[in-house]
PDB file of C-alpha atoms and ligand atoms in Angstrom:
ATOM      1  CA  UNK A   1       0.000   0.000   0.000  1.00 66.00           C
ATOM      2  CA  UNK A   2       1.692   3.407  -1.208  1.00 89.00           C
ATOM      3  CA  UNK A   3       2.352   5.394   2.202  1.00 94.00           C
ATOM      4  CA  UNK A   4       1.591   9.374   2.018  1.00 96.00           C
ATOM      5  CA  UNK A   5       4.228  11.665   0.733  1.00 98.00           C
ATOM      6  CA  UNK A   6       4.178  14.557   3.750  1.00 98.00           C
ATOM      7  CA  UNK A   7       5.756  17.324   4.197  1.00 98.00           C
ATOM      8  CA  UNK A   8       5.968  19.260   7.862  1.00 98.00           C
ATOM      9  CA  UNK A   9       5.666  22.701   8.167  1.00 98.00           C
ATOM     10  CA  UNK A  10       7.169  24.436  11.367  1.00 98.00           C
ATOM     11  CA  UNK A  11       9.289  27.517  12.424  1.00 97.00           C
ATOM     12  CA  UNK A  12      10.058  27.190  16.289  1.00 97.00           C
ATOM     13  CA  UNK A  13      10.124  24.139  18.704  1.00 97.00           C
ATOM     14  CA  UNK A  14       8.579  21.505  16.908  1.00 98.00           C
ATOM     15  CA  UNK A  15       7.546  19.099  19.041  1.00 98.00           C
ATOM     16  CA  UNK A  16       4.621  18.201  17.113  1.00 98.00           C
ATOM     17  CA  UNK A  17       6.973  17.087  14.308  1.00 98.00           C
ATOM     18  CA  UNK A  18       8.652  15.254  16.755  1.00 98.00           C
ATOM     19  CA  UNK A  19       5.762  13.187  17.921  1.00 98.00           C
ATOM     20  CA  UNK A  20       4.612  13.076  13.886  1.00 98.00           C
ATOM     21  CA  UNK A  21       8.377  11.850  13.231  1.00 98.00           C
ATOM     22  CA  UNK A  22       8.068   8.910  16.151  1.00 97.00           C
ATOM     23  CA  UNK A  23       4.949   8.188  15.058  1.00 97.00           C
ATOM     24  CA  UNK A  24       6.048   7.578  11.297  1.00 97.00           C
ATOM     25  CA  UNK A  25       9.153   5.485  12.591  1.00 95.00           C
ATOM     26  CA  UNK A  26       7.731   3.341  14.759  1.00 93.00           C
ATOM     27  CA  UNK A  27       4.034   4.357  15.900  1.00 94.00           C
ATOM     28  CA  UNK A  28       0.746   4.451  14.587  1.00 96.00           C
ATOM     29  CA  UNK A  29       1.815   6.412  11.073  1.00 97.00           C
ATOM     30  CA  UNK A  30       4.446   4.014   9.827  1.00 95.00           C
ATOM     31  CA  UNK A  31       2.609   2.107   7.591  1.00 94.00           C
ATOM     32  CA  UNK A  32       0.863   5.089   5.886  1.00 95.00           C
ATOM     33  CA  UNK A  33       2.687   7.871   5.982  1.00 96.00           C
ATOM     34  CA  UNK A  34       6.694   8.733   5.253  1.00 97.00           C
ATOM     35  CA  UNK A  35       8.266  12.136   6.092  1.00 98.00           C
ATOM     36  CA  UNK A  36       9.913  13.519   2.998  1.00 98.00           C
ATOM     37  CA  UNK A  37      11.200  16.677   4.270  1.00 98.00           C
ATOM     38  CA  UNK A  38      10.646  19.333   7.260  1.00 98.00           C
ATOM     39  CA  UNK A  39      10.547  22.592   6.017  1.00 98.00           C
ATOM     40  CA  UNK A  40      11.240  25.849   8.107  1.00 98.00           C
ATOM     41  CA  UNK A  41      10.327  29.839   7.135  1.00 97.00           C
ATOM     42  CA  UNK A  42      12.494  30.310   9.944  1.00 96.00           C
ATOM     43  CA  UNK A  43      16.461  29.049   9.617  1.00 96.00           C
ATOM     44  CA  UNK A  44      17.447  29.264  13.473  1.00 97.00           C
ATOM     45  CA  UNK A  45      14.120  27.058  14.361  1.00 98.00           C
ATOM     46  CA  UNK A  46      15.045  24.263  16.992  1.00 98.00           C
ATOM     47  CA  UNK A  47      12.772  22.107  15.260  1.00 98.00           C
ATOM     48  CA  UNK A  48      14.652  22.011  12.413  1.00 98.00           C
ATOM     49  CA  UNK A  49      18.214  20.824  14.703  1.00 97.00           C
ATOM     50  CA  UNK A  50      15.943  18.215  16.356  1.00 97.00           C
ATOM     51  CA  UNK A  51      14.871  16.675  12.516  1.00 97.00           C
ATOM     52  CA  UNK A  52      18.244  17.002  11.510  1.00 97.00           C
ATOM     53  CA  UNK A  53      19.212  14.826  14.762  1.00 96.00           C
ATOM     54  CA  UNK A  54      16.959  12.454  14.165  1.00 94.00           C
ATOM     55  CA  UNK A  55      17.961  12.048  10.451  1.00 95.00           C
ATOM     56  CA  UNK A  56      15.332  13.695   8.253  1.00 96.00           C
ATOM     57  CA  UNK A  57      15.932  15.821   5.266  1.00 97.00           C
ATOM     58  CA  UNK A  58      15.615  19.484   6.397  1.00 98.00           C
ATOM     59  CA  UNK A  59      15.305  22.635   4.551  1.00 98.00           C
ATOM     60  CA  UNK A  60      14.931  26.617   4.696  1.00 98.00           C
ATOM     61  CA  UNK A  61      13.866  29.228   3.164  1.00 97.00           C
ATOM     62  CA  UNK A  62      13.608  32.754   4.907  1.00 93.00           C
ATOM     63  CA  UNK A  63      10.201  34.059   4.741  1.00 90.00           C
ATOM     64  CA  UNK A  64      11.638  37.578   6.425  1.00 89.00           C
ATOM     65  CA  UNK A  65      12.039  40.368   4.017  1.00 85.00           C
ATOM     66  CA  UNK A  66      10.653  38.741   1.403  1.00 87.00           C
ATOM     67  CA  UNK A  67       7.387  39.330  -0.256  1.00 92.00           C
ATOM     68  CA  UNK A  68       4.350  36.622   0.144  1.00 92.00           C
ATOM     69  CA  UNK A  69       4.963  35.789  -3.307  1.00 94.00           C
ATOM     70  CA  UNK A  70       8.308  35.564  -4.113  1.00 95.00           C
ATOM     71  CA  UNK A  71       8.607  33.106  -0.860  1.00 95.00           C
ATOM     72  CA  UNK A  72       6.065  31.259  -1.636  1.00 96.00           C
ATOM     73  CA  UNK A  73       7.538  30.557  -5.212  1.00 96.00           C
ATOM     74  CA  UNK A  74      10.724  29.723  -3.558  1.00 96.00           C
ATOM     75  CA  UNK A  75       8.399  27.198  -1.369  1.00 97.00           C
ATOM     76  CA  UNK A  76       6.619  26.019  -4.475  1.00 97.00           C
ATOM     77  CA  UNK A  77      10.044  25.024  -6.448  1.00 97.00           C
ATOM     78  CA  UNK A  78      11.399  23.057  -3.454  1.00 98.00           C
ATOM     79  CA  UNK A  79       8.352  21.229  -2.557  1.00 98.00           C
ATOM     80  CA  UNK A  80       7.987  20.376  -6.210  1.00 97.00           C
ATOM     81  CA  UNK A  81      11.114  18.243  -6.851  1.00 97.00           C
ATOM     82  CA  UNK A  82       9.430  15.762  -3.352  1.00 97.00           C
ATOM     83  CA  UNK A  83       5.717  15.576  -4.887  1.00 97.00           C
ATOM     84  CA  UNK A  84       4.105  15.457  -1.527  1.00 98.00           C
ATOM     85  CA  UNK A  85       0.495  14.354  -0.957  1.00 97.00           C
ATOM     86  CA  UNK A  86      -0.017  16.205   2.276  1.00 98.00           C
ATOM     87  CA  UNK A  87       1.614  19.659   4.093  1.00 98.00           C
ATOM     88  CA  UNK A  88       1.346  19.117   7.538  1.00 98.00           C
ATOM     89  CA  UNK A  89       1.865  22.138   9.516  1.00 98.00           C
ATOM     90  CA  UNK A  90       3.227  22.140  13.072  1.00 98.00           C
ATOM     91  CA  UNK A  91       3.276  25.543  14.518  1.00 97.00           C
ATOM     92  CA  UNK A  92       4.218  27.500  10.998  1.00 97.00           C
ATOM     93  CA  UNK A  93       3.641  30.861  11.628  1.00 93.00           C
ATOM     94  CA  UNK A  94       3.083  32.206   8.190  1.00 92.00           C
ATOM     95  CA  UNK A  95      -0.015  32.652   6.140  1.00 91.00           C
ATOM     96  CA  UNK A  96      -0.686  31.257   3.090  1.00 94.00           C
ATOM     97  CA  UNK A  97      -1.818  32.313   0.132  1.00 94.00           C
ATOM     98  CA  UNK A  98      -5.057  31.272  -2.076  1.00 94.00           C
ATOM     99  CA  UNK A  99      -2.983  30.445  -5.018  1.00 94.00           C
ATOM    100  CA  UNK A 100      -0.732  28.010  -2.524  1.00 94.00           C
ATOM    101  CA  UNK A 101      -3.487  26.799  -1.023  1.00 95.00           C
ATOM    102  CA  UNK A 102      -5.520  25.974  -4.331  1.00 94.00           C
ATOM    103  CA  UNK A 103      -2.070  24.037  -5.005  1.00 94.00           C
ATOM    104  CA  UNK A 104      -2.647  21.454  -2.478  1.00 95.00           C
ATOM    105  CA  UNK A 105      -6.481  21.103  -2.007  1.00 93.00           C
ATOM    106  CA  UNK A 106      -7.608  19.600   1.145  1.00 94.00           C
ATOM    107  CA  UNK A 107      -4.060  18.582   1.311  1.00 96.00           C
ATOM    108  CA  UNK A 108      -2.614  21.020   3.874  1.00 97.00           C
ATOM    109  CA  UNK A 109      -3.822  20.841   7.967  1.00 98.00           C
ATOM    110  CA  UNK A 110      -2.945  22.479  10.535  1.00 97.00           C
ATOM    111  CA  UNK A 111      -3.036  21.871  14.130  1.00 97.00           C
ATOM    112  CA  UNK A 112      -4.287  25.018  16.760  1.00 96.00           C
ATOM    113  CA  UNK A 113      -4.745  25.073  20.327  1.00 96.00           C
ATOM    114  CA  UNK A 114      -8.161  26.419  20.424  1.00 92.00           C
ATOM    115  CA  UNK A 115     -11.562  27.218  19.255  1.00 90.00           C
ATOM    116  CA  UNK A 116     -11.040  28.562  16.299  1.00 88.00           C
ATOM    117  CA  UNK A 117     -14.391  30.567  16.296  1.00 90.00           C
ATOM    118  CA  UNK A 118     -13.074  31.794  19.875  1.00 86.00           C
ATOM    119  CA  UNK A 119      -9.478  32.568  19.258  1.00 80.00           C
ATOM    120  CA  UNK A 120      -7.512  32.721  16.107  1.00 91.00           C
ATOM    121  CA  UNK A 121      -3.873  32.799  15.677  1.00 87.00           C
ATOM    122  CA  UNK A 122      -0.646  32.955  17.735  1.00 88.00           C
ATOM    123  CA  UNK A 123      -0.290  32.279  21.437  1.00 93.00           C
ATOM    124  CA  UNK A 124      -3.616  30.582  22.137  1.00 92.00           C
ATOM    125  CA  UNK A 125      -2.199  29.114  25.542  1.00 95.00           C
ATOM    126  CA  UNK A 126      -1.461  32.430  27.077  1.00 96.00           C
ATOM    127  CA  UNK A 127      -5.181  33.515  25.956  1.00 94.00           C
ATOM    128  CA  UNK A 128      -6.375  30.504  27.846  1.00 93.00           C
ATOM    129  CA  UNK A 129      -4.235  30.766  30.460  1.00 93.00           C
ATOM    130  CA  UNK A 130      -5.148  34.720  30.768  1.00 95.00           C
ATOM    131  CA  UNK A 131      -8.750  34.087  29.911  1.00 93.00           C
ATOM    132  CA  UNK A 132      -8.540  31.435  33.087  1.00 94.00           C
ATOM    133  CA  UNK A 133     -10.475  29.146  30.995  1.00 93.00           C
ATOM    134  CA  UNK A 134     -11.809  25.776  32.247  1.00 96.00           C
ATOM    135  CA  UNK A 135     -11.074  24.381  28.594  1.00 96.00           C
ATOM    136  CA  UNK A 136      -9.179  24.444  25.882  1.00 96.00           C
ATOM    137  CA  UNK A 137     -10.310  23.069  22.132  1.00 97.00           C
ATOM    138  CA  UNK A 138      -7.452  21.737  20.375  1.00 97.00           C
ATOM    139  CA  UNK A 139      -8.400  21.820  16.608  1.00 97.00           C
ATOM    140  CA  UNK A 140      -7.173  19.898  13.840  1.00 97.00           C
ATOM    141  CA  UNK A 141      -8.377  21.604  10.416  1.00 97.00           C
ATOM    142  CA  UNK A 142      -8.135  21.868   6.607  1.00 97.00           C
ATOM    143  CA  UNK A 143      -5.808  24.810   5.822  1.00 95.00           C
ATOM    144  CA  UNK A 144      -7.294  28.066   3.897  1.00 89.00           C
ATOM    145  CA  UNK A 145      -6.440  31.518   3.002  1.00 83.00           C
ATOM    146  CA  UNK A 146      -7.352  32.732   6.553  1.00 83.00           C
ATOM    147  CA  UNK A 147      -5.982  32.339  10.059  1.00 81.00           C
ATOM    148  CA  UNK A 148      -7.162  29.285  11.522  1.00 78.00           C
ATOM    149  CA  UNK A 149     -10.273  29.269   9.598  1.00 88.00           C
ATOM    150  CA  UNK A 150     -10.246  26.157   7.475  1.00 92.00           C
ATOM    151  CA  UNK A 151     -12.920  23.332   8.130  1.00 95.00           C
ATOM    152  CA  UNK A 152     -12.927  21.349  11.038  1.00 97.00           C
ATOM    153  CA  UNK A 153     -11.239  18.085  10.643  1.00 97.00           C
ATOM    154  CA  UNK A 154     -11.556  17.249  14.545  1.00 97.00           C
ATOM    155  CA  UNK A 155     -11.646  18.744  17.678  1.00 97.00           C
ATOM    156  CA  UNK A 156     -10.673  17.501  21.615  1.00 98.00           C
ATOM    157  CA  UNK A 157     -11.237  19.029  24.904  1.00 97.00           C
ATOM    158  CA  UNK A 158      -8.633  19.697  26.808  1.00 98.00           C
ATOM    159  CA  UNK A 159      -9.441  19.843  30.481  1.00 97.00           C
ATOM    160  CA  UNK A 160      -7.557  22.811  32.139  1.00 97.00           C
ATOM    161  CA  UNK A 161      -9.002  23.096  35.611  1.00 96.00           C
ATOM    162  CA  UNK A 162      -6.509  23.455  38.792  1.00 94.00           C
ATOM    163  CA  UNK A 163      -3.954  24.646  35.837  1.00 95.00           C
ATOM    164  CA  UNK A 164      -1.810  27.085  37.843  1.00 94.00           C
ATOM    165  CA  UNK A 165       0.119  28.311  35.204  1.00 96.00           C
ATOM    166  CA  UNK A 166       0.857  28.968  31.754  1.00 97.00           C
ATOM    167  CA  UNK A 167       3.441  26.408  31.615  1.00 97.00           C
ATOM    168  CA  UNK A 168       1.192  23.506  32.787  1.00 97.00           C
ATOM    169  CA  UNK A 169      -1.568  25.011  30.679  1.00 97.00           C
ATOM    170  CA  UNK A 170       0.546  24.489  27.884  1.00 98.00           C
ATOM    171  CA  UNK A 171       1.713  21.061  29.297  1.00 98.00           C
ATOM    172  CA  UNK A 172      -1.761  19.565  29.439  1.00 98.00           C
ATOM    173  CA  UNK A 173      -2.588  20.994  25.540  1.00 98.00           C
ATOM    174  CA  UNK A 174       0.242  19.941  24.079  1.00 98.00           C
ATOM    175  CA  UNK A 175       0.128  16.464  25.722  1.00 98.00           C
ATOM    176  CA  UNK A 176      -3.440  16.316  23.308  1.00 98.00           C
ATOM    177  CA  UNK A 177      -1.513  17.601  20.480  1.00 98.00           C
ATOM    178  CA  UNK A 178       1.266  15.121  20.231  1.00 98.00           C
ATOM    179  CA  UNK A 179      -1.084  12.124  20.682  1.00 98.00           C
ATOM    180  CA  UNK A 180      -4.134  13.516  18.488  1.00 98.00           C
ATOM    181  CA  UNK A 181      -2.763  15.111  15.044  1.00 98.00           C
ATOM    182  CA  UNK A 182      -0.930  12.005  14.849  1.00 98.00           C
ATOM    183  CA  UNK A 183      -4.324   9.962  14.947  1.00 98.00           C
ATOM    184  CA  UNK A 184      -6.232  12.510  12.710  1.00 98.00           C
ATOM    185  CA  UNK A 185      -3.975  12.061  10.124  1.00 98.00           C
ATOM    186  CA  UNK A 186      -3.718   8.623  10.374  1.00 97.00           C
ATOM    187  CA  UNK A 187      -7.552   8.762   9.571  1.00 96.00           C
ATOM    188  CA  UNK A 188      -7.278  10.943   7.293  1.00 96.00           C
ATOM    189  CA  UNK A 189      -4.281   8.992   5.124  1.00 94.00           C
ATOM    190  CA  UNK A 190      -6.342   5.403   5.909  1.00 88.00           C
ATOM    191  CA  UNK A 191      -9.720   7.594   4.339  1.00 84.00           C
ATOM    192  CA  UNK A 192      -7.593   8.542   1.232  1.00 74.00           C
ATOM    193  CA  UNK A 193      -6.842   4.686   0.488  1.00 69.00           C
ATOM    194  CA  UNK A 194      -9.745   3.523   1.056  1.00 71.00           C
ATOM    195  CA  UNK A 195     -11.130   6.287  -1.559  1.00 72.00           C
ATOM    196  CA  UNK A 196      -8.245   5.018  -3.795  1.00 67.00           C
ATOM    197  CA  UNK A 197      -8.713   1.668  -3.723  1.00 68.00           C
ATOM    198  CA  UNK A 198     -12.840   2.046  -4.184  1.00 59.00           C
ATOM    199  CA  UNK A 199     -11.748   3.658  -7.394  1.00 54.00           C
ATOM    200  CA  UNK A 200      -9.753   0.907  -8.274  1.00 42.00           C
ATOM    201  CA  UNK A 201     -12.495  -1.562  -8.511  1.00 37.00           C
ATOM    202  CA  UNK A 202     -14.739   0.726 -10.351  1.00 32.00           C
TER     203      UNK A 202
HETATM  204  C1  GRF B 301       1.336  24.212  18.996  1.00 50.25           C
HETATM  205  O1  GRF B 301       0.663  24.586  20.164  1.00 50.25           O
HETATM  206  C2  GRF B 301       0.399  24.184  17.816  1.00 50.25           C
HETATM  207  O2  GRF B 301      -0.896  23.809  18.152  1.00 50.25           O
HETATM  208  C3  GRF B 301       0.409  25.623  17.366  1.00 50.25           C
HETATM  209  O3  GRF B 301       1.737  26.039  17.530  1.00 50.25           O
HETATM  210  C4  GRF B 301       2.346  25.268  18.571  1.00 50.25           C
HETATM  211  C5  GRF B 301       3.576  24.681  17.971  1.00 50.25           C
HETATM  212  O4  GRF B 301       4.341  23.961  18.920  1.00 50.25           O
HETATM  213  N1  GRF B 301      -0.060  25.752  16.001  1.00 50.25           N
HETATM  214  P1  GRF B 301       5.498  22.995  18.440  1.00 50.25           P
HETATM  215  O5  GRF B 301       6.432  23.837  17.571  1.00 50.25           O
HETATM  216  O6  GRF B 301       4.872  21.884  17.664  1.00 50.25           O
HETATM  217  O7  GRF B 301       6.163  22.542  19.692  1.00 50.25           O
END
């Protein structure tokens, strides 16, 4: 069965790629999913010295300075030559644009910390933790134009009561993350062969 070709977005920590990198070794993604590259806006990312590490191909191109366009060309050469099925991104923190995203339809998610109808965009864990919210909604959803404003793929609750700070706000949310994006797109890749194989039969 042919795995899916994905490529993972981030430009800080990436821990999420981390998890999605275990997971594709030796977890639940192995047998339908392979990493071809992790890809960072952002060339001093940590993320990028952990995939190097742990023996992926990484690469960078700096998004700063640089008009939406002309990086996103840049982008749209490289990820050319690896003809990936999916873009996964892991904490990426730029936009994209309609013409990238009508490049990859329903092929680019995105993984965010909360309701995206409640908050939209960077730092979602210090709006939680400043909102002293009971909950958090981590969302997994199709990428568009906007900020965190795709459709729904999935969402999980995140319990966040007795949380007495930001750092064990963000503990408890990104203990979710790690463990759920890894199972959405599991489903997600399974769906997509099923799909393929129906059409096989036809
Ligand atoms: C995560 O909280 C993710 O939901 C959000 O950005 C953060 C990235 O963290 N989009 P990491 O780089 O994966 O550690």
């Amino acid at each position: 069965m042919k795995k899916k070709r994905i490529i993972i977005l981030i430009s800080g920590r990436g821990s999420n790629m981390q998890a999605i990198a275990r997971n594709a070794r030796e977890g639940l993604l192995r047998d339908c999913c392979e990493i071809s590259l992790i890809f960072s806006n952002n060339p001093d990312a940590p993320g990028l010295r952990i995939a190097e590490a742990i023996g992926y191909p990484t690469a960078w191109i700096l998004s700063q300075e640089k008009s939406r366009t002309c990086f996103e060309r840049q982008m749209l050469e490289l990820f050319n030559r690896y003809s990936p099925d999916y873009l996964v991104l892991a904490g990426f923190t730029r936009i994209l644009s309609p013409s990238l995203v009508a490049q990859y339809p329903r092929r680019i998610v995105n993984i965010h910390p909360a309701e995206p109808a409640a908050f939209r965009g960077l730092h979602a864990y210090r709006w939680a933790w400043r909102q002293k919210l009971e909950k958090t909604v981590i969302t997994v959803h199709y990428v568009d134009e906007g900020v965190d404003t795709g459709p729904v793929i999935e969402q999980r609750e995140v319990d966040l009561c007795g949380a007495d700070s930001l750092e064990e706000v963000e503990r408890r949310g990104l203990a979710v993350e790690h463990r759920m994006y890894s199972e959405v797109l599991r489903r997600l890749f399974c769906q997509d062969r099923q799909a393929n194989s129906g059409k096989e039969t036809v």
